[in-house]
Each structure stands twice: as structure tokens, then as C-alpha cells.
């Protein structure tokens, strides 16, 4: 089962892999025509009722595969208002080839002429809310015919994210849905058509994975989350890098809490950092009240950068996690305590392969083997893992993804801190699997952009200014 939102992401990833949507539309239309043939007797007439989005486009293609059924293609709305180039090109092809095309300007004009089969291609996964006109009246007209109704992707009127009909929906006898089942089709006779989307368009992180980030136009301060970085002690650069990365990745506010012995130095990396010191030179259980109070005021915590592995510090990490129930990215030395802590927290753990072994996790050289082993280990520990490597593996115990961005220049120190901070900002608003996938994708892409511009020899801090473009794309994209 796949939601409309995820389907849009996969579709964009397929395009980025070199399988464009117009090709997918050709496969979709072909699959619709095959479904129509299964229900139509020779000589039966077929009417295709099409909207102006790509759902309609699928039916424009289908018509070309149904010549022997004398297809009639009804377009709801003016051809100039067809929403996408690929749907318009397929409409124009029908007109030039002199198919029986009819432009329906007003729903009352829809004349279905008693067809044997009706194809409902009004609306698919691009739609939210109840049907508007003319689709509303057209749906009622389709439901009034005696025809066998074949719906394209989803019956028009059914929301492909929730599976709910918000009012009138087409009463379909068959649904031809693409790539994977959609929510809300349980009571229907469904054919899932393979339209040639590579499996890796779903498995590999790609530009489509960024769609979950689209900043709503009315974003108010606070909508993108506040992040607390708990780090520092033996190291000072790590918490500063993580905090700056969280800022670049869109967090509304980032605070660093660190030992007072290093607070000034942490601050020196970036004037804009908000630093909250605690007494002493390393984290211990003495500081837990302070950390807990701060953590409760933030949407996500990044736990680990530069904390070190002093036994007293690891005891403090263990005690903190044991009664924390919020969201946290756990990185670096803090990772090793995760498997023995019983916690209600939602954790996104970001080990490299050595740290994964220190957690008691699996090792595998081949990324496909690692994918399976990491997925099992994530299920065992009950947390999401982002295991860093040339191919990063992200798994939450039920689903898994792989990221291929990044380059050998990124083995330099500090890139992991940037990744942890990015993941923290994303975890404040996204599900852990999406946060981990997107953090890995954007960090690697930022590194690729830096190397493209300036060649090898990058510093972890070079990733920071490259992060926004990697996360949100070019301004004109
Ligand atoms: N994902 C794939 O791999 C492929 C999917 N294909 C088909 O494309 C549709 C989705 O197309 P899209 O253009 O995104 O949206 P729709 O055709 O569903 O509709 C958009 C259209 O509808 C208008 N609209 C929005 N809400 C309403 C409403 N409540 N009432 C009336 N009209 C509404 C909106 O303004 C747009 O103009 C998918 O289902 C597949 O069938 C392709 O085959 C390519 C591969
Ligand atoms: K439909």
C-alpha cells in the first residue's frame, strides 16, 4: 500500500533516475486499456470521462489502445486548462488523429450515449477534498449508467491519502491502480498494474523525498521546530557543527547545552549560537535535571556530539534516555548505551559501521546484505537506524531506504556531526525514517555540490552553507 504523497515522491525519484512521467503515463494508459478489454465484449462501446490532470492523461493514452471499441473521449473543461504538458500532449495527439473527442464545458452537457463500459479518469492521486463541479455532476451521471465502470488509479471522489470519500464518489466495478495499492480500495475489485517504476525509485533516496518538506505558505514561527544539542566536553567543534547544521536545515531555534569549561569555545564557532552551560567539564548525572527541563521545551534533542565516552557521561546518557519520551537523534559515543536502555523515546540513531558494531549490531560489506541486517537490528532495538557508509542504510523496523549521495571527500572529521544536526532539525517535524533518509540525502548532496564547485579537500563546515540548496533545491527548481 502506498499513499498519494509517497507516490508523488517515488514518481519524482523515478524521473530523476531517467524514467520520465510521460513514459509512466504510456504504461498506465496501456494498463487501463487492458483492464477495459477484460470487461468489454468484442464490439462493446467505451466512453472515457477525463479530468484535466494526469489521471485524465492516462485515459487519453488508453483510448489509443482501444481503437476497436470506438472510444469516445470526454474532457471535462477546456483543453487550454489541461494541467500538465504530458496530459496535454496526449490530448493533442487524440485530436490530430481524429479520435471522437468531446469537450464538456458544463457538466449538464455530458452525453454518455449508453456506453457498455465507462472509464472514470476524472481525478486520481492529485486531489483533496470533496468533488467540485463539473466532476461532481459527472460522477452522478456515471453512477446512473448501466455501464461497467473501470476507475483509473482511484475512483474519483476517493481521497488517495486517507481512502475516504468526502461526499459523492464514482461507484467503480473495477479499479486499475498503478505501482502499488492505494488506501480505500479494499471493497473494490482491484488490479495493481506495474507501470515500470524501478524498485530503487522507492528504495533509494532522491529529490522526491524532499517533497515532505514543502514549507506551508502560512508557516508561523515554531512550525519547524526547536532543537536542543546536548554535547561537548572533550570536544567542542562537534556540538557547534551539529547546532549550525540544525539551523541550516530549517530549525526555528537551536540551543546547545554543554559543560561550562567549553561553552566559550563552542560559542566561538558561531556568534548566533545560543549556548546554555552547565557546571563542570563533562556531562554527569548531576546535570540531568537541567538537561531534562531543557529537553522538555524542545521538539527534538541531538544527543552525543563531542560528549566523549567517560563512564560517568555514559551513565548520564543512559539515565536521561531511560525516562525521556520525546524525539532524539543519538550520535557518537552516546550510541553504545542505546541497546541496553528501555525507553519510550523515539530515537534516530546515526552510527557509522564501527559504532554499529559497538552497539552489538551487524556488519556486512555488501549494501544489500547490510540493508537486511540493519532492518532486522532496527526491529530488535525498536529504534530507527541511519547507518553511514558509501551507501547509507536507513531502517525503522518496518521500512528501509538507502542513500547514495556523498563522496570520498566526506570521510573528513565533523561530517557526522553535521549529519546529526540536520537529522535533529528534520526529526522535529518528520517521521524518523523520513528524517533520517532526507538528512543522509541532503548531507551527501551538499558534499557533492561542494566538491563539484571546489574539488576535494572539503571541511565539514563547508557543508553548512550548501545544506539549504541540498534540502530545498535551487531557487528556480
Ligand atoms: N504517480 C505516477 O507514477 C503516475 C501517475 N499518473 C496518473 O496521474 C494521476 C495524478 O495526476 P495529477 O495530475 O497529480 O492529479 P489528478 O489527475 O488526480 O487531478 C488533478 C486535477 O484535479 C483538480 N482538482 C483537485 N481537487 C479537486 C476536487 N476536489 N474536485 C475537482 N477537481 C479537483 C486539480 O486542480 C488538478 O487540475 C494518478 O492518479 C495517475 O492516474 C500518470 O500516469 C503518471 C504516472
Ligand atoms: K479516477
Coordinates of C-alpha atoms in Angstrom, one line a residue, residues 17 123 166 234 257 310 368:
X17 CA 16.7 8.1 -12.4
X123 CA -9.4 12.5 -10.7
X166 CA -15.6 13.2 1.1
X234 CA 36.3 16.6 25.4
X257 CA 23.8 22.7 26.3
X310 CA 33.8 8.8 30.1
X368 CA 22.1 -5.2 0.1

